[in-house]
Tab-separated table of C-alpha atoms in Angstrom:
chain	number	residue	atom	x	y	z
A	15	UNK	CA	0.000	0.000	0.000
A	16	UNK	CA	1.029	3.668	-0.343
A	17	UNK	CA	2.375	5.974	2.338
A	18	UNK	CA	0.491	8.033	4.884
A	19	UNK	CA	-0.016	10.955	2.503
A	20	UNK	CA	-1.679	8.742	-0.087
A	21	UNK	CA	-3.937	7.177	2.529
A	22	UNK	CA	-4.937	10.588	3.897
A	23	UNK	CA	-5.622	11.897	0.415
A	24	UNK	CA	-7.733	8.860	-0.454
A	25	UNK	CA	-9.712	8.969	2.783
A	26	UNK	CA	-10.462	12.692	2.926
A	27	UNK	CA	-10.995	12.956	-0.825
A	28	UNK	CA	-13.552	10.141	-0.977
A	29	UNK	CA	-17.162	9.613	0.010
A	30	UNK	CA	-18.217	10.398	3.548
A	31	UNK	CA	-20.500	7.424	4.192
A	32	UNK	CA	-17.813	4.760	3.838
A	33	UNK	CA	-14.972	6.744	5.459
A	34	UNK	CA	-14.758	4.405	8.441
A	35	UNK	CA	-14.865	1.287	6.247
A	36	UNK	CA	-12.078	2.607	4.015
A	37	UNK	CA	-10.006	3.672	7.010
A	38	UNK	CA	-10.372	0.230	8.601
A	39	UNK	CA	-9.379	-1.398	5.312
A	40	UNK	CA	-6.268	0.809	5.169
A	41	UNK	CA	-5.423	-0.151	8.767
A	42	UNK	CA	-5.708	-3.849	7.888
A	43	UNK	CA	-3.522	-3.331	4.818
A	44	UNK	CA	-0.863	-1.581	6.911
A	45	UNK	CA	-0.933	-4.375	9.470
A	46	UNK	CA	-0.650	-6.942	6.698
A	47	UNK	CA	2.407	-5.034	5.472
A	48	UNK	CA	3.871	-5.325	9.029
A	49	UNK	CA	3.823	-1.528	9.438
A	50	UNK	CA	2.298	-1.089	12.897
A	51	UNK	CA	3.297	2.559	13.142
A	52	UNK	CA	1.468	3.410	9.907
A	53	UNK	CA	-1.524	1.340	11.010
A	54	UNK	CA	-1.690	3.283	14.271
A	55	UNK	CA	-1.497	6.646	12.538
A	56	UNK	CA	-4.201	5.656	10.056
A	57	UNK	CA	-6.446	4.406	12.861
A	58	UNK	CA	-6.146	7.806	14.579
A	59	UNK	CA	-7.571	9.654	11.567
A	60	UNK	CA	-10.942	11.143	12.479
A	61	UNK	CA	-14.005	11.007	10.265
A	62	UNK	CA	-14.886	14.567	9.181
A	63	UNK	CA	-18.209	16.161	9.913
A	64	UNK	CA	-20.494	16.764	6.958
A	65	UNK	CA	-19.517	20.458	6.882
A	66	UNK	CA	-15.774	19.722	7.077
A	67	UNK	CA	-16.144	17.102	4.340
A	68	UNK	CA	-17.937	19.664	2.140
A	69	UNK	CA	-15.117	22.200	2.666
A	70	UNK	CA	-12.607	19.490	1.733
A	71	UNK	CA	-14.632	18.850	-1.432
A	72	UNK	CA	-14.429	22.548	-2.310
A	73	UNK	CA	-10.650	22.715	-1.944
A	74	UNK	CA	-10.084	19.469	-3.847
A	75	UNK	CA	-12.449	20.559	-6.630
A	76	UNK	CA	-10.668	23.913	-7.082
A	77	UNK	CA	-6.962	23.905	-6.055
A	78	UNK	CA	-6.796	27.692	-6.605
A	79	UNK	CA	-9.399	28.283	-3.899
A	80	UNK	CA	-6.898	28.116	-1.033
A	81	UNK	CA	-4.798	30.881	-2.592
A	82	UNK	CA	-7.882	33.027	-3.163
A	83	UNK	CA	-8.877	32.667	0.486
A	84	UNK	CA	-5.376	33.576	1.669
A	85	UNK	CA	-5.140	36.594	-0.655
A	86	UNK	CA	-8.534	38.000	0.266
A	87	UNK	CA	-7.907	37.477	3.993
A	88	UNK	CA	-4.480	39.096	3.755
A	89	UNK	CA	-5.972	42.038	1.863
A	90	UNK	CA	-8.530	42.601	4.603
A	91	UNK	CA	-5.907	42.419	7.340
A	92	UNK	CA	-3.722	44.915	5.458
A	93	UNK	CA	-6.679	47.232	4.979
A	94	UNK	CA	-7.515	47.028	8.680
A	95	UNK	CA	-3.923	47.737	9.685
A	96	UNK	CA	-3.847	50.761	7.384
A	97	UNK	CA	-7.343	51.848	8.531
A	98	UNK	CA	-8.417	51.925	4.864
A	99	UNK	CA	-12.201	52.182	5.233
A	100	UNK	CA	-13.153	52.079	1.521
A	101	UNK	CA	-10.850	49.100	0.929
A	102	UNK	CA	-12.346	47.303	3.936
A	103	UNK	CA	-15.868	47.855	2.667
A	104	UNK	CA	-14.954	46.677	-0.832
A	105	UNK	CA	-13.114	43.634	0.478
A	106	UNK	CA	-16.019	42.920	2.820
A	107	UNK	CA	-18.371	42.809	-0.147
A	108	UNK	CA	-15.948	40.503	-1.943
A	109	UNK	CA	-15.786	38.294	1.141
A	110	UNK	CA	-19.568	37.979	1.388
A	111	UNK	CA	-19.920	37.271	-2.333
A	112	UNK	CA	-17.086	34.723	-2.286
A	113	UNK	CA	-18.333	32.888	0.805
A	114	UNK	CA	-21.924	32.834	-0.457
A	115	UNK	CA	-20.828	31.452	-3.825
A	116	UNK	CA	-18.601	28.844	-2.194
A	117	UNK	CA	-21.402	27.645	0.095
A	118	UNK	CA	-23.687	27.248	-2.924
A	119	UNK	CA	-20.949	25.352	-4.763
A	120	UNK	CA	-20.361	23.150	-1.710
A	121	UNK	CA	-24.065	22.264	-1.703
A	122	UNK	CA	-23.891	21.238	-5.368
A	123	UNK	CA	-20.707	19.216	-4.915
A	124	UNK	CA	-22.183	17.449	-1.895
A	125	UNK	CA	-25.353	16.558	-3.816
A	126	UNK	CA	-23.246	15.274	-6.730
A	127	UNK	CA	-21.360	13.112	-4.219
A	128	UNK	CA	-24.622	11.720	-2.838
A	129	UNK	CA	-24.818	13.802	0.350
A	130	UNK	CA	-27.286	16.651	0.889
A	131	UNK	CA	-26.134	19.509	3.116
A	132	UNK	CA	-28.572	20.493	5.842
A	133	UNK	CA	-29.078	24.134	6.753
A	134	UNK	CA	-26.939	23.688	9.874
A	135	UNK	CA	-24.125	22.060	7.869
A	136	UNK	CA	-24.239	24.844	5.263
A	137	UNK	CA	-23.994	27.441	8.042
A	138	UNK	CA	-20.974	25.600	9.479
A	139	UNK	CA	-19.343	25.641	6.019
A	140	UNK	CA	-19.942	29.399	5.871
A	141	UNK	CA	-18.437	29.938	9.341
A	142	UNK	CA	-15.391	27.828	8.483
A	143	UNK	CA	-14.711	29.722	5.240
A	144	UNK	CA	-15.127	33.035	7.078
A	145	UNK	CA	-12.657	31.842	9.719
A	146	UNK	CA	-10.208	30.868	6.954
A	147	UNK	CA	-10.385	34.439	5.651
A	148	UNK	CA	-9.753	35.840	9.126
A	149	UNK	CA	-7.032	33.460	10.294
A	150	UNK	CA	-4.050	32.274	8.206
A	151	UNK	CA	-3.763	29.141	10.360
A	152	UNK	CA	-7.341	28.157	9.540
A	153	UNK	CA	-6.694	29.006	5.884
A	154	UNK	CA	-3.727	26.614	5.908
A	155	UNK	CA	-5.877	23.887	7.505
A	156	UNK	CA	-8.592	24.433	4.885
A	157	UNK	CA	-6.005	24.380	2.081
A	158	UNK	CA	-4.804	20.943	3.225
A	159	UNK	CA	-8.209	19.476	2.370
A	160	UNK	CA	-8.229	17.294	5.492
A	161	UNK	CA	-10.539	19.153	7.878
A	162	UNK	CA	-12.305	16.974	10.420
A	163	UNK	CA	-14.611	19.613	11.881
A	164	UNK	CA	-15.676	23.155	11.204
A	165	UNK	CA	-14.417	26.214	13.061
A	166	UNK	CA	-15.634	29.721	13.743
A	167	UNK	CA	-14.046	33.131	14.028
A	168	UNK	CA	-16.090	35.869	15.699
A	169	UNK	CA	-15.644	39.163	13.877
A	170	UNK	CA	-13.096	39.756	11.155
A	171	UNK	CA	-9.520	40.801	11.716
A	172	UNK	CA	-10.110	41.672	15.336
A	173	UNK	CA	-8.156	38.667	16.594
A	174	UNK	CA	-4.444	38.390	16.014
A	175	UNK	CA	-3.422	35.543	13.721
A	176	UNK	CA	-1.125	34.221	16.441
A	177	UNK	CA	-4.009	33.535	18.814
A	178	UNK	CA	-7.005	32.932	16.539
A	179	UNK	CA	-8.513	29.567	15.560
A	180	UNK	CA	-7.352	25.973	15.837
A	181	UNK	CA	-4.283	24.417	14.293
A	182	UNK	CA	-0.581	25.136	14.588
A	183	UNK	CA	0.601	28.697	14.502
A	184	UNK	CA	1.617	29.799	11.034
A	185	UNK	CA	2.805	33.269	10.113
A	186	UNK	CA	0.885	34.619	7.173
A	187	UNK	CA	2.247	37.012	4.558
A	188	UNK	CA	0.361	39.926	6.112
A	189	UNK	CA	2.061	39.313	9.451
A	190	UNK	CA	5.457	39.383	7.799
A	191	UNK	CA	4.636	42.672	6.114
A	192	UNK	CA	3.455	44.194	9.367
A	193	UNK	CA	6.530	42.987	11.195
A	194	UNK	CA	8.734	44.499	8.556
A	195	UNK	CA	6.928	47.813	8.581
A	196	UNK	CA	6.398	48.352	12.298
A	197	UNK	CA	10.071	48.206	13.378
A	198	UNK	CA	10.968	50.770	10.805
A	199	UNK	CA	8.182	52.977	12.056
A	200	UNK	CA	9.287	52.498	15.621
A	201	UNK	CA	12.880	53.332	14.757
A	202	UNK	CA	11.801	56.354	12.789
A	203	UNK	CA	9.579	57.466	15.641
A	204	UNK	CA	12.485	56.932	18.033
A	205	UNK	CA	14.763	58.962	15.841
A	206	UNK	CA	12.207	61.728	15.636
A	207	UNK	CA	11.653	61.643	19.361
A	208	UNK	CA	15.440	61.634	19.865
A	209	UNK	CA	15.794	64.630	17.623
A	210	UNK	CA	12.976	66.446	19.321
A	211	UNK	CA	14.333	65.632	22.727
A	212	UNK	CA	17.790	66.746	21.650
A	213	UNK	CA	16.629	70.138	20.568
A	214	UNK	CA	15.929	71.538	24.031
A	215	UNK	CA	19.174	70.086	25.323
A	216	UNK	CA	21.301	71.142	22.409
A	217	UNK	CA	23.129	73.618	24.614
A	218	UNK	CA	23.504	71.012	27.407
A	219	UNK	CA	25.427	68.016	26.029
A	220	UNK	CA	26.432	65.296	28.439
A	221	UNK	CA	30.049	64.453	28.967
A	222	UNK	CA	31.227	60.936	28.061
A	223	UNK	CA	31.458	60.067	31.719
A	224	UNK	CA	27.813	60.809	32.185
A	225	UNK	CA	28.225	63.921	34.359
A	226	UNK	CA	26.426	66.925	33.014
A	227	UNK	CA	28.260	70.102	32.426
A	228	UNK	CA	27.287	73.317	30.628
A	229	UNK	CA	29.347	74.110	27.551
A	230	UNK	CA	30.080	77.559	26.392
A	231	UNK	CA	27.487	79.022	24.022
A	232	UNK	CA	30.018	79.656	21.307
A	233	UNK	CA	30.981	75.932	21.147
A	234	UNK	CA	27.464	74.537	21.676
A	235	UNK	CA	25.515	76.292	18.891
A	236	UNK	CA	27.210	74.573	15.899
A	237	UNK	CA	26.887	71.160	17.573
A	238	UNK	CA	23.181	71.709	18.278
A	239	UNK	CA	22.548	72.774	14.732
A	240	UNK	CA	24.372	69.676	13.456
A	241	UNK	CA	22.330	67.394	15.690
A	242	UNK	CA	19.128	69.061	14.612
A	243	UNK	CA	20.101	68.715	10.970
A	244	UNK	CA	20.999	65.038	11.483
A	245	UNK	CA	17.703	64.426	13.299
A	246	UNK	CA	15.771	66.135	10.511
A	247	UNK	CA	17.566	64.044	7.868
A	248	UNK	CA	16.912	60.835	9.820
A	249	UNK	CA	13.241	61.762	10.206
A	250	UNK	CA	12.946	62.482	6.469
A	251	UNK	CA	14.579	59.146	5.634
A	252	UNK	CA	12.256	57.326	8.010
A	253	UNK	CA	9.211	59.137	6.592
A	254	UNK	CA	10.341	58.291	3.073
A	255	UNK	CA	10.823	54.647	4.072
A	256	UNK	CA	7.366	54.563	5.624
A	257	UNK	CA	5.826	56.145	2.544
A	258	UNK	CA	7.683	53.698	0.282
A	259	UNK	CA	6.476	50.761	2.403
A	260	UNK	CA	2.936	52.165	2.334
A	261	UNK	CA	3.039	52.491	-1.468
A	262	UNK	CA	4.372	48.950	-1.794
A	263	UNK	CA	1.627	47.632	0.459
A	264	UNK	CA	-0.950	49.610	-1.514
A	265	UNK	CA	0.394	48.225	-4.812
A	266	UNK	CA	0.345	44.720	-3.384
A	267	UNK	CA	-3.211	45.247	-2.135
A	268	UNK	CA	-4.297	46.530	-5.533
A	269	UNK	CA	-2.573	43.598	-7.232
A	270	UNK	CA	-4.368	41.119	-4.970
A	271	UNK	CA	-7.621	43.003	-5.480
A	272	UNK	CA	-7.155	42.737	-9.260
A	273	UNK	CA	-6.368	39.025	-8.993
A	274	UNK	CA	-9.421	38.490	-6.803
A	275	UNK	CA	-11.574	40.444	-9.231
A	276	UNK	CA	-10.191	38.364	-12.100
A	277	UNK	CA	-10.907	35.182	-10.157
A	278	UNK	CA	-14.407	36.429	-9.378
A	279	UNK	CA	-14.908	37.268	-13.057
A	280	UNK	CA	-13.727	33.818	-14.116
A	281	UNK	CA	-16.026	32.243	-11.533
A	282	UNK	CA	-18.918	34.403	-12.758
A	283	UNK	CA	-18.189	33.477	-16.381
A	284	UNK	CA	-17.987	29.821	-15.433
A	285	UNK	CA	-21.281	30.105	-13.558
A	286	UNK	CA	-22.790	31.974	-16.510
A	287	UNK	CA	-21.660	29.230	-18.880
A	288	UNK	CA	-23.056	26.589	-16.548
A	289	UNK	CA	-26.377	28.432	-16.308
A	290	UNK	CA	-26.410	28.995	-20.081
A	291	UNK	CA	-25.871	25.273	-20.635
A	292	UNK	CA	-28.553	24.551	-18.071
A	293	UNK	CA	-30.885	26.986	-19.840
A	294	UNK	CA	-30.146	25.409	-23.225
A	295	UNK	CA	-30.780	21.953	-21.790
A	296	UNK	CA	-34.014	23.178	-20.222
A	297	UNK	CA	-35.074	24.817	-23.511
A	298	UNK	CA	-34.316	21.616	-25.419
A	299	UNK	CA	-36.240	19.623	-22.833
A	300	UNK	CA	-39.118	22.098	-23.113
A	301	UNK	CA	-39.166	21.752	-26.907
A	302	UNK	CA	-39.104	17.975	-26.601
A	303	UNK	CA	-41.948	18.180	-24.074
A	304	UNK	CA	-43.936	20.451	-26.437
A	305	UNK	CA	-43.406	18.005	-29.297
A	306	UNK	CA	-44.431	15.114	-27.078
A	307	UNK	CA	-47.500	17.067	-25.942
A	308	UNK	CA	-48.478	17.840	-29.544
A	309	UNK	CA	-48.035	14.176	-30.475
A	310	UNK	CA	-50.101	13.150	-27.448
A	311	UNK	CA	-52.809	15.644	-28.419
A	312	UNK	CA	-52.883	14.257	-31.969
A	313	UNK	CA	-53.065	10.711	-30.647
A	314	UNK	CA	-55.837	11.736	-28.257
A	315	UNK	CA	-57.778	13.431	-31.084
A	316	UNK	CA	-57.420	10.307	-33.260
A	317	UNK	CA	-58.592	8.169	-30.377
A	318	UNK	CA	-61.630	10.405	-29.827
A	319	UNK	CA	-62.443	10.283	-33.562
A	320	UNK	CA	-62.134	6.499	-33.583
A	321	UNK	CA	-64.331	6.332	-30.500
A	322	UNK	CA	-66.997	8.496	-32.156
A	323	UNK	CA	-66.886	6.306	-35.263
A	324	UNK	CA	-67.260	3.205	-33.154
A	325	UNK	CA	-70.118	4.821	-31.224
A	326	UNK	CA	-71.883	5.619	-34.489
A	327	UNK	CA	-71.300	2.071	-35.779
A	328	UNK	CA	-72.505	0.650	-32.486
A	329	UNK	CA	-75.645	2.806	-32.666
A	330	UNK	CA	-76.319	1.512	-36.190
A	331	UNK	CA	-75.803	-2.086	-35.081
A	332	UNK	CA	-78.103	-1.538	-32.123
A	333	UNK	CA	-80.771	-0.038	-34.449
A	334	UNK	CA	-80.521	-2.952	-36.826
A	335	UNK	CA	-80.610	-5.366	-33.909
A	336	UNK	CA	-83.756	-3.682	-32.586
A	337	UNK	CA	-85.349	-3.888	-36.021
A	338	UNK	CA	-84.384	-7.539	-36.302
A	339	UNK	CA	-85.784	-8.242	-32.851
A	340	UNK	CA	-88.990	-6.425	-33.806
A	341	UNK	CA	-89.277	-8.466	-37.064
A	342	UNK	CA	-88.549	-11.746	-35.341
A	343	UNK	CA	-92.130	-12.416	-34.058
A	344	UNK	CA	-93.581	-11.755	-37.504
A	345	UNK	CA	-90.999	-14.020	-39.051
A	346	UNK	CA	-91.843	-16.703	-36.498
A	347	UNK	CA	-95.569	-16.396	-37.319
A	348	UNK	CA	-94.849	-16.550	-41.040
A	349	UNK	CA	-92.639	-19.561	-40.476
A	350	UNK	CA	-95.373	-21.352	-38.515
A	351	UNK	CA	-97.973	-20.528	-41.206
A	352	UNK	CA	-95.624	-21.662	-43.911
A	353	UNK	CA	-94.924	-24.896	-42.092
A	354	UNK	CA	-98.656	-25.441	-41.659
A	355	UNK	CA	-99.311	-24.794	-45.332
A	356	UNK	CA	-96.422	-27.090	-46.228
A	357	UNK	CA	-97.882	-29.884	-44.151
A	358	UNK	CA	-101.295	-29.333	-45.707
A	359	UNK	CA	-99.811	-29.366	-49.205
A	360	UNK	CA	-97.896	-32.486	-48.320
A	361	UNK	CA	-101.185	-34.143	-47.254
A	362	UNK	CA	-102.849	-32.982	-50.460
A	363	UNK	CA	-99.998	-34.394	-52.519
A	364	UNK	CA	-100.295	-37.728	-50.781
A	365	UNK	CA	-104.089	-37.763	-51.322
A	366	UNK	CA	-103.634	-36.845	-54.967
A	367	UNK	CA	-101.067	-39.583	-55.352
A	368	UNK	CA	-103.471	-42.098	-53.905
A	369	UNK	CA	-106.190	-40.891	-56.241
A	370	UNK	CA	-103.721	-41.128	-59.111
A	371	UNK	CA	-102.771	-44.646	-58.156
A	372	UNK	CA	-106.433	-45.663	-58.028
A	373	UNK	CA	-107.108	-44.000	-61.355
A	374	UNK	CA	-104.165	-45.746	-62.907
A	375	UNK	CA	-105.393	-49.083	-61.502
A	376	UNK	CA	-108.887	-48.401	-62.787
A	377	UNK	CA	-107.511	-47.480	-66.191
A	378	UNK	CA	-105.492	-50.635	-66.251
A	379	UNK	CA	-108.522	-52.690	-65.409
A	380	UNK	CA	-110.501	-50.879	-68.049
A	381	UNK	CA	-107.896	-51.651	-70.681
A	382	UNK	CA	-107.897	-55.292	-69.651
A	383	UNK	CA	-111.652	-55.411	-69.881
A	384	UNK	CA	-111.497	-53.773	-73.301
A	385	UNK	CA	-108.945	-56.297	-74.392
A	386	UNK	CA	-111.144	-59.259	-73.253
A	387	UNK	CA	-114.142	-57.692	-74.862
A	388	UNK	CA	-112.240	-57.294	-78.077
A	389	UNK	CA	-111.221	-60.917	-77.912
A	390	UNK	CA	-114.811	-62.043	-77.496
A	391	UNK	CA	-115.885	-60.277	-80.674
A	392	UNK	CA	-116.660	-62.716	-83.575
C-alpha cells in the first residue's frame, strides 16, 4: 500500500458514508504489510463532519481556492492595519460574495457526491470559510483538504493571527509585512523623538562620563545645529521609508484586489456558462416536451375520432338489432304458417297420389276389360 499521505488523500478525498470502512481497510492493509506505526497513525484519523467534508470537497475541486482565500484574507488584514475604510468595505463585499458562492458550490458538490447539506451544515461551512479568511492558520488547515470539523471566528480581523482559531501557529504574509513595517516605524519614531528631545538640550550636552556640564554658548551652537540637521535628515529618511512601504503595500493590495476580481470574473463566467448550458438543456427539454404534448394531443384526437366512429357504428348495429328483434315475431308467425301450409300441401300431394294410383289401376282394369271384350268379338 502507499504511504500516509496517499492514505490521507484517499480517505479525505472520498465519500463520507464509507470513510470508516475505508479507514479500517487501510489499517488492515498496513498491518498486513507489518507496518504497525502506519496502522496506528491511520487508525487515529478522524471522520470529518459533513460540513468539514464539504469544505474538503471545495478545496479538492478547485486547487486555486486556497490561494484566493489567503489573498482575500491578507488584503482585509492589510486594509484594517492601514485603517483603509473604503478598501475594507470593498473587500467585505468581496468576502460575502465569495463565501456565499462557495457555500452554494459546496451544496452542489455534496449533492453530486450523494450527500445533501442540511441548513446547519451549510452554516458551518460558511463559518469555516469566514474563519479561513480571518485566520491564516485556519486558511492553511482548509487548504490541506483534510478538515475533520468546522471552526468559527467571531468578527473579522479583530483577533491576532497568532491567537485565533485551531491548528498550529503559522505566520501569514500579512504578518510578515506588518513585522517588517512596524520596526521601521518604531525606529523612525524613536529617531524623531530623539531629535525632538535633543533640541531643548542642544546647549547642554552630556560628557562621556555621564556627568552633566554646561558648555560655552560659542561651542554649543554649531553642535546643536548639526544634531538638529541630522535628526531632521533621519526623520525624512524614516518618513520616506514609511511612505515607500505604504506604497508597496498599496500596490500589493491593488494587485491582490485585481487578482481576486479576475478570479471572481472567471467564476462568474464559469457560472454563466453553466447556467447557459442549463438553460439550453431546459429549452431543449421544453421543446421535446412540447413536441411530445403535440403528439399526445394528436393521438388523443385520433382516439376520440375512432371512439366516435365506433359509437356511431354501435348505434347503427343496435338499431338494426332492434329492427331484427322487432321483425322476429312476424318471421316466427310466417314460419309457422308456412310450415302449416307445407304440411297441408304435403297431405294434399299424398291424397292426390293415392287418387292417381287408383285412377291408374282403374284405367289398367278398363284396358284389360277392353282387351277381353275385343277378344270375345266374332
